[in-house]
N, CA, C and O atoms as a GROMACS GRO file, in nm:
protein
  364
    1UNK      N    1  -1.692   4.146   1.734
    1UNK     CA    2  -1.553   4.138   1.689
    1UNK      C    3  -1.538   4.033   1.580
    1UNK      O    4  -1.455   4.049   1.491
    2UNK      N    5  -1.617   3.926   1.585
    2UNK     CA    6  -1.602   3.821   1.486
    2UNK      C    7  -1.639   3.868   1.346
    2UNK      O    8  -1.582   3.819   1.248
    3UNK      N    9  -1.734   3.964   1.333
    3UNK     CA   10  -1.767   4.018   1.202
    3UNK      C   11  -1.646   4.087   1.140
    3UNK      O   12  -1.620   4.070   1.021
    4UNK      N   13  -1.574   4.165   1.220
    4UNK     CA   14  -1.454   4.232   1.170
    4UNK      C   15  -1.346   4.131   1.136
    4UNK      O   16  -1.278   4.144   1.034
    5UNK      N   17  -1.330   4.028   1.220
    5UNK     CA   18  -1.228   3.926   1.195
    5UNK      C   19  -1.258   3.853   1.066
    5UNK      O   20  -1.166   3.820   0.990
    6UNK      N   21  -1.385   3.826   1.041
    6UNK     CA   22  -1.423   3.754   0.920
    6UNK      C   23  -1.392   3.836   0.796
    6UNK      O   24  -1.380   3.780   0.687
    7UNK      N   25  -1.380   3.967   0.809
    7UNK     CA   26  -1.354   4.054   0.696
    7UNK      C   27  -1.205   4.068   0.666
    7UNK      O   28  -1.168   4.131   0.566
    8UNK      N   29  -1.119   4.012   0.748
    8UNK     CA   30  -0.975   4.022   0.724
    8UNK      C   31  -0.934   3.920   0.619
    8UNK      O   32  -0.959   3.800   0.634
    9UNK      N   33  -0.872   3.968   0.513
    9UNK     CA   34  -0.822   3.880   0.408
    9UNK      C   35  -0.676   3.849   0.437
    9UNK      O   36  -0.588   3.930   0.409
   10UNK      N   37  -0.651   3.732   0.492
   10UNK     CA   38  -0.516   3.692   0.528
   10UNK      C   39  -0.433   3.651   0.406
   10UNK      O   40  -0.313   3.627   0.417
   11UNK      N   41  -0.498   3.644   0.288
   11UNK     CA   42  -0.427   3.612   0.165
   11UNK      C   43  -0.383   3.739   0.090
   11UNK      O   44  -0.322   3.731  -0.016
   12UNK      N   45  -0.415   3.855   0.145
   12UNK     CA   46  -0.379   3.983   0.082
   12UNK      C   47  -0.226   3.998   0.080
   12UNK      O   48  -0.158   3.954   0.172
   13UNK      N   49  -0.172   4.059  -0.025
   13UNK     CA   50  -0.027   4.083  -0.030
   13UNK      C   51   0.018   4.174   0.084
   13UNK      O   52  -0.052   4.268   0.122
   14UNK      N   53   0.135   4.142   0.138
   14UNK     CA   54   0.188   4.222   0.249
   14UNK      C   55   0.340   4.206   0.254
   14UNK      O   56   0.397   4.115   0.195
   15UNK      N   57   0.403   4.298   0.326
   15UNK     CA   58   0.548   4.288   0.351
   15UNK      C   59   0.573   4.309   0.500
   15UNK      O   60   0.511   4.394   0.564
   16UNK      N   61   0.664   4.231   0.552
   16UNK     CA   62   0.711   4.250   0.690
   16UNK      C   63   0.841   4.327   0.681
   16UNK      O   64   0.933   4.288   0.609
   17UNK      N   65   0.847   4.436   0.755
   17UNK     CA   66   0.966   4.521   0.754
   17UNK      C   67   1.017   4.541   0.896
   17UNK      O   68   0.941   4.535   0.993
   18UNK      N   69   1.147   4.565   0.907
   18UNK     CA   70   1.210   4.587   1.037
   18UNK      C   71   1.290   4.716   1.032
   18UNK      O   72   1.362   4.745   0.937
   19UNK      N   73   1.274   4.793   1.138
   19UNK     CA   74   1.351   4.917   1.151
   19UNK      C   75   1.492   4.885   1.199
   19UNK      O   76   1.510   4.798   1.284
   20UNK      N   77   1.593   4.954   1.145
   20UNK     CA   78   1.727   4.940   1.201
   20UNK      C   79   1.724   4.987   1.347
   20UNK      O   80   1.645   5.073   1.384
   21UNK      N   81   1.812   4.930   1.428
   21UNK     CA   82   1.811   4.966   1.570
   21UNK      C   83   1.952   4.980   1.625
   21UNK      O   84   2.048   4.925   1.572
   22UNK      N   85   1.960   5.055   1.732
   22UNK     CA   86   2.081   5.069   1.811
   22UNK      C   87   2.039   5.047   1.956
   22UNK      O   88   1.949   5.116   2.006
   23UNK      N   89   2.102   4.953   2.023
   23UNK     CA   90   2.066   4.919   2.161
   23UNK      C   91   1.917   4.886   2.175
   23UNK      O   92   1.852   4.928   2.271
   24UNK      N   93   1.863   4.811   2.078
   24UNK     CA   94   1.723   4.767   2.076
   24UNK      C   95   1.622   4.882   2.065
   24UNK      O   96   1.505   4.863   2.098
   25UNK      N   97   1.666   4.997   2.021
   25UNK     CA   98   1.576   5.111   1.997
   25UNK      C   99   1.581   5.146   1.849
   25UNK      O  100   1.687   5.143   1.787
   26UNK      N  101   1.464   5.180   1.794
   26UNK     CA  102   1.458   5.219   1.653
   26UNK      C  103   1.547   5.338   1.624
   26UNK      O  104   1.555   5.432   1.702
   27UNK      N  105   1.614   5.332   1.510
   27UNK     CA  106   1.686   5.449   1.460
   27UNK      C  107   1.581   5.539   1.396
   27UNK      O  108   1.502   5.492   1.314
   28UNK      N  109   1.579   5.663   1.430
   28UNK     CA  110   1.476   5.757   1.387
   28UNK      C  111   1.478   5.782   1.236
   28UNK      O  112   1.584   5.786   1.173
   29UNK      N  113   1.359   5.798   1.182
   29UNK     CA  114   1.346   5.835   1.041
   29UNK      C  115   1.409   5.972   1.016
   29UNK      O  116   1.456   5.999   0.905
   30UNK      N  117   1.410   6.056   1.117
   30UNK     CA  118   1.471   6.188   1.102
   30UNK      C  119   1.622   6.178   1.081
   30UNK      O  120   1.685   6.272   1.034
   31UNK      N  121   1.680   6.063   1.116
   31UNK     CA  122   1.823   6.039   1.092
   31UNK      C  123   1.846   5.965   0.960
   31UNK      O  124   1.958   5.923   0.929
   32UNK      N  125   1.739   5.950   0.883
   32UNK     CA  126   1.750   5.886   0.752
   32UNK      C  127   1.721   5.737   0.751
   32UNK      O  128   1.734   5.672   0.647
   33UNK      N  129   1.681   5.683   0.864
   33UNK     CA  130   1.651   5.540   0.871
   33UNK      C  131   1.513   5.511   0.811
   33UNK      O  132   1.424   5.595   0.813
   34UNK      N  133   1.499   5.391   0.759
   34UNK     CA  134   1.369   5.343   0.712
   34UNK      C  135   1.367   5.191   0.730
   34UNK      O  136   1.472   5.127   0.731
   35UNK      N  137   1.248   5.135   0.744
   35UNK     CA  138   1.240   4.990   0.766
   35UNK      C  139   1.281   4.915   0.640
   35UNK      O  140   1.251   4.956   0.528
   36UNK      N  141   1.351   4.803   0.660
   36UNK     CA  142   1.395   4.722   0.546
   36UNK      C  143   1.313   4.594   0.538
   36UNK      O  144   1.256   4.548   0.638
   37UNK      N  145   1.309   4.537   0.419
   37UNK     CA  146   1.227   4.420   0.391
   37UNK      C  147   1.281   4.294   0.458
   37UNK      O  148   1.400   4.264   0.448
   38UNK      N  149   1.192   4.222   0.525
   38UNK     CA  150   1.224   4.092   0.582
   38UNK      C  151   1.161   3.982   0.496
   38UNK      O  152   1.228   3.886   0.458
   39UNK      N  153   1.032   3.996   0.466
   39UNK     CA  154   0.960   3.899   0.384
   39UNK      C  155   0.850   3.969   0.306
   39UNK      O  156   0.786   4.062   0.355
   40UNK      N  157   0.830   3.922   0.184
   40UNK     CA  158   0.718   3.968   0.101
   40UNK      C  159   0.633   3.846   0.074
   40UNK      O  160   0.682   3.744   0.025
   41UNK      N  161   0.505   3.856   0.106
   41UNK     CA  162   0.416   3.742   0.088
   41UNK      C  163   0.273   3.782   0.119
   41UNK      O  164   0.230   3.892   0.084
   42UNK      N  165   0.201   3.694   0.184
   42UNK     CA  166   0.063   3.724   0.224
   42UNK      C  167   0.063   3.783   0.365
   42UNK      O  168   0.162   3.775   0.438
   43UNK      N  169  -0.049   3.842   0.401
   43UNK     CA  170  -0.064   3.895   0.537
   43UNK      C  171  -0.043   3.783   0.637
   43UNK      O  172   0.022   3.803   0.740
   44UNK      N  173  -0.097   3.665   0.611
   44UNK     CA  174  -0.081   3.552   0.701
   44UNK      C  175   0.066   3.513   0.718
   44UNK      O  176   0.111   3.490   0.830
   45UNK      N  177   0.140   3.506   0.608
   45UNK     CA  178   0.283   3.472   0.616
   45UNK      C  179   0.361   3.575   0.696
   45UNK      O  180   0.449   3.541   0.774
   46UNK      N  181   0.328   3.702   0.674
   46UNK     CA  182   0.397   3.808   0.748
   46UNK      C  183   0.365   3.805   0.896
   46UNK      O  184   0.454   3.827   0.979
   47UNK      N  185   0.240   3.777   0.930
   47UNK     CA  186   0.202   3.766   1.071
   47UNK      C  187   0.275   3.649   1.135
   47UNK      O  188   0.327   3.662   1.246
   48UNK      N  189   0.281   3.535   1.066
   48UNK     CA  190   0.350   3.418   1.120
   48UNK      C  191   0.498   3.447   1.142
   48UNK      O  192   0.554   3.412   1.246
   49UNK      N  193   0.562   3.511   1.045
   49UNK     CA  194   0.705   3.544   1.058
   49UNK      C  195   0.728   3.641   1.174
   49UNK      O  196   0.822   3.625   1.252
   50UNK      N  197   0.641   3.741   1.185
   50UNK     CA  198   0.650   3.836   1.295
   50UNK      C  199   0.641   3.765   1.429
   50UNK      O  200   0.721   3.790   1.519
   51UNK      N  201   0.544   3.676   1.443
   51UNK     CA  202   0.522   3.607   1.570
   51UNK      C  203   0.638   3.513   1.605
   51UNK      O  204   0.655   3.477   1.721
   52UNK      N  205   0.718   3.475   1.506
   52UNK     CA  206   0.833   3.388   1.533
   52UNK      C  207   0.956   3.466   1.580
   52UNK      O  208   1.056   3.407   1.620
   53UNK      N  209   0.948   3.598   1.575
   53UNK     CA  210   1.060   3.683   1.618
   53UNK      C  211   1.057   3.698   1.770
   53UNK      O  212   0.952   3.686   1.831
   54UNK      N  213   1.173   3.726   1.830
   54UNK     CA  214   1.175   3.746   1.976
   54UNK      C  215   1.081   3.859   2.018
   54UNK      O  216   1.081   3.966   1.958
   55UNK      N  217   1.002   3.834   2.120
   55UNK     CA  218   0.906   3.933   2.168
   55UNK      C  219   0.974   4.065   2.203
   55UNK      O  220   0.915   4.172   2.184
   56UNK      N  221   1.096   4.059   2.252
   56UNK     CA  222   1.169   4.179   2.290
   56UNK      C  223   1.202   4.269   2.171
   56UNK      O  224   1.238   4.385   2.188
   57UNK      N  225   1.189   4.214   2.050
   57UNK     CA  226   1.218   4.292   1.928
   57UNK      C  227   1.093   4.328   1.850
   57UNK      O  228   1.104   4.392   1.745
   58UNK      N  229   0.976   4.289   1.895
   58UNK     CA  230   0.852   4.314   1.821
   58UNK      C  231   0.834   4.461   1.786
   58UNK      O  232   0.782   4.493   1.678
   59UNK      N  233   0.876   4.551   1.874
   59UNK     CA  234   0.856   4.695   1.849
   59UNK      C  235   0.935   4.746   1.727
   59UNK      O  236   0.911   4.857   1.681
   60UNK      N  237   1.026   4.666   1.676
   60UNK     CA  238   1.107   4.706   1.560
   60UNK      C  239   1.041   4.670   1.427
   60UNK      O  240   1.088   4.712   1.322
   61UNK      N  241   0.934   4.593   1.432
   61UNK     CA  242   0.871   4.541   1.310
   61UNK      C  243   0.741   4.612   1.279
   61UNK      O  244   0.675   4.667   1.366
   62UNK      N  245   0.706   4.609   1.149
   62UNK     CA  246   0.576   4.655   1.104
   62UNK      C  247   0.540   4.581   0.977
   62UNK      O  248   0.627   4.537   0.902
   63UNK      N  249   0.411   4.568   0.953
   63UNK     CA  250   0.362   4.504   0.830
   63UNK      C  251   0.297   4.611   0.745
   63UNK      O  252   0.217   4.692   0.794
   64UNK      N  253   0.331   4.610   0.617
   64UNK     CA  254   0.271   4.701   0.520
   64UNK      C  255   0.176   4.619   0.432
   64UNK      O  256   0.215   4.517   0.376
   65UNK      N  257   0.052   4.664   0.419
   65UNK     CA  258  -0.048   4.596   0.338
   65UNK      C  259  -0.156   4.696   0.300
   65UNK      O  260  -0.156   4.809   0.347
   66UNK      N  261  -0.247   4.654   0.214
   66UNK     CA  262  -0.359   4.740   0.178
   66UNK      C  263  -0.458   4.746   0.294
   66UNK      O  264  -0.489   4.642   0.353
   67UNK      N  265  -0.508   4.864   0.328
   67UNK     CA  266  -0.606   4.873   0.438
   67UNK      C  267  -0.730   4.789   0.405
   67UNK      O  268  -0.774   4.785   0.290
   68UNK      N  269  -0.784   4.724   0.508
   68UNK     CA  270  -0.901   4.639   0.487
   68UNK      C  271  -1.019   4.676   0.576
   68UNK      O  272  -1.134   4.667   0.534
   69UNK      N  273  -0.991   4.717   0.698
   69UNK     CA  274  -1.098   4.746   0.795
   69UNK      C  275  -1.039   4.834   0.904
   69UNK      O  276  -0.927   4.885   0.892
   70UNK      N  277  -1.115   4.851   1.010
   70UNK     CA  278  -1.064   4.927   1.124
   70UNK      C  279  -0.943   4.859   1.186
   70UNK      O  280  -0.857   4.925   1.245
   71UNK      N  281  -0.935   4.726   1.173
   71UNK     CA  282  -0.825   4.650   1.233
   71UNK      C  283  -0.701   4.643   1.146
   71UNK      O  284  -0.590   4.627   1.197
   72UNK      N  285  -0.720   4.654   1.016
   72UNK     CA  286  -0.607   4.638   0.923
   72UNK      C  287  -0.583   4.770   0.850
   72UNK      O  288  -0.653   4.803   0.754
   73UNK      N  289  -0.484   4.844   0.896
   73UNK     CA  290  -0.447   4.970   0.833
   73UNK      C  291  -0.330   4.945   0.737
   73UNK      O  292  -0.280   4.833   0.729
   74UNK      N  293  -0.288   5.046   0.667
   74UNK     CA  294  -0.180   5.031   0.568
   74UNK      C  295  -0.048   4.989   0.632
   74UNK      O  296   0.028   4.912   0.574
   75UNK      N  297  -0.022   5.039   0.751
   75UNK     CA  298   0.100   5.001   0.825
   75UNK      C  299   0.056   4.953   0.963
   75UNK      O  300  -0.004   5.028   1.040
   76UNK      N  301   0.086   4.827   0.991
   76UNK     CA  302   0.048   4.766   1.118
   76UNK      C  303   0.165   4.765   1.214
   76UNK      O  304   0.272   4.714   1.182
   77UNK      N  305   0.145   4.822   1.331
   77UNK     CA  306   0.247   4.821   1.436
   77UNK      C  307   0.237   4.690   1.514
   77UNK      O  308   0.143   4.613   1.496
   78UNK      N  309   0.335   4.666   1.598
   78UNK     CA  310   0.345   4.540   1.673
   78UNK      C  311   0.216   4.505   1.747
   78UNK      O  312   0.171   4.391   1.740
   79UNK      N  313   0.157   4.600   1.818
   79UNK     CA  314   0.036   4.572   1.895
   79UNK      C  315  -0.078   4.527   1.805
   79UNK      O  316  -0.154   4.437   1.842
   80UNK      N  317  -0.091   4.589   1.689
   80UNK     CA  318  -0.196   4.552   1.594
   80UNK      C  319  -0.170   4.412   1.538
   80UNK      O  320  -0.263   4.333   1.521
   81UNK      N  321  -0.045   4.381   1.510
   81UNK     CA  322  -0.011   4.250   1.454
   81UNK      C  323  -0.044   4.140   1.553
   81UNK      O  324  -0.098   4.036   1.514
   82UNK      N  325  -0.012   4.161   1.679
   82UNK     CA  326  -0.042   4.062   1.782
   82UNK      C  327  -0.193   4.040   1.790
   82UNK      O  328  -0.238   3.926   1.802
   83UNK      N  329  -0.271   4.147   1.785
   83UNK     CA  330  -0.417   4.134   1.789
   83UNK      C  331  -0.469   4.058   1.668
   83UNK      O  332  -0.557   3.973   1.681
   84UNK      N  333  -0.417   4.087   1.551
   84UNK     CA  334  -0.458   4.016   1.429
   84UNK      C  335  -0.420   3.869   1.438
   84UNK      O  336  -0.496   3.783   1.393
   85UNK      N  337  -0.306   3.839   1.495
   85UNK     CA  338  -0.264   3.699   1.513
   85UNK      C  339  -0.363   3.627   1.604
   85UNK      O  340  -0.396   3.511   1.578
   86UNK      N  341  -0.409   3.692   1.708
   86UNK     CA  342  -0.508   3.632   1.798
   86UNK      C  343  -0.638   3.605   1.725
   86UNK      O  344  -0.697   3.498   1.740
   87UNK      N  345  -0.682   3.700   1.645
   87UNK     CA  346  -0.805   3.683   1.569
   87UNK      C  347  -0.792   3.570   1.467
   87UNK      O  348  -0.885   3.492   1.448
   88UNK      N  349  -0.676   3.562   1.403
   88UNK     CA  350  -0.652   3.458   1.304
   88UNK      C  351  -0.668   3.320   1.366
   88UNK      O  352  -0.720   3.229   1.302
   89UNK      N  353  -0.626   3.304   1.489
   89UNK     CA  354  -0.635   3.175   1.557
   89UNK      C  355  -0.780   3.132   1.580
   89UNK      O  356  -0.807   3.013   1.597
   90UNK      N  357  -0.874   3.226   1.581
   90UNK     CA  358  -1.014   3.193   1.602
   90UNK      C  359  -1.088   3.166   1.472
   90UNK      O  360  -1.201   3.116   1.475
   91UNK      N  361  -1.027   3.197   1.360
   91UNK     CA  362  -1.096   3.178   1.231
   91UNK      C  363  -1.079   3.038   1.179
   91UNK      O  364  -1.131   3.006   1.072
   0.00000   0.00000   0.00000
């Protein structure tokens, strides 16, 4: 796992986005909803901002960045972001 972690570029450009919600549930894209920009910066900055949000709202967020490896896809869901945050702490 450390080989993959070492390949993550935390300085890569990224955006943290949040889906609109009703009663803490995402509004569906089929209803015309799309995630809006929270922060534009590096992958590291976006991960830090995400981790500072209430855990109960994590499912509403995603990070958009250039794919880097099996761990870093173009759109990162909450579970992936938490895993990347854990890996970052070991680097």
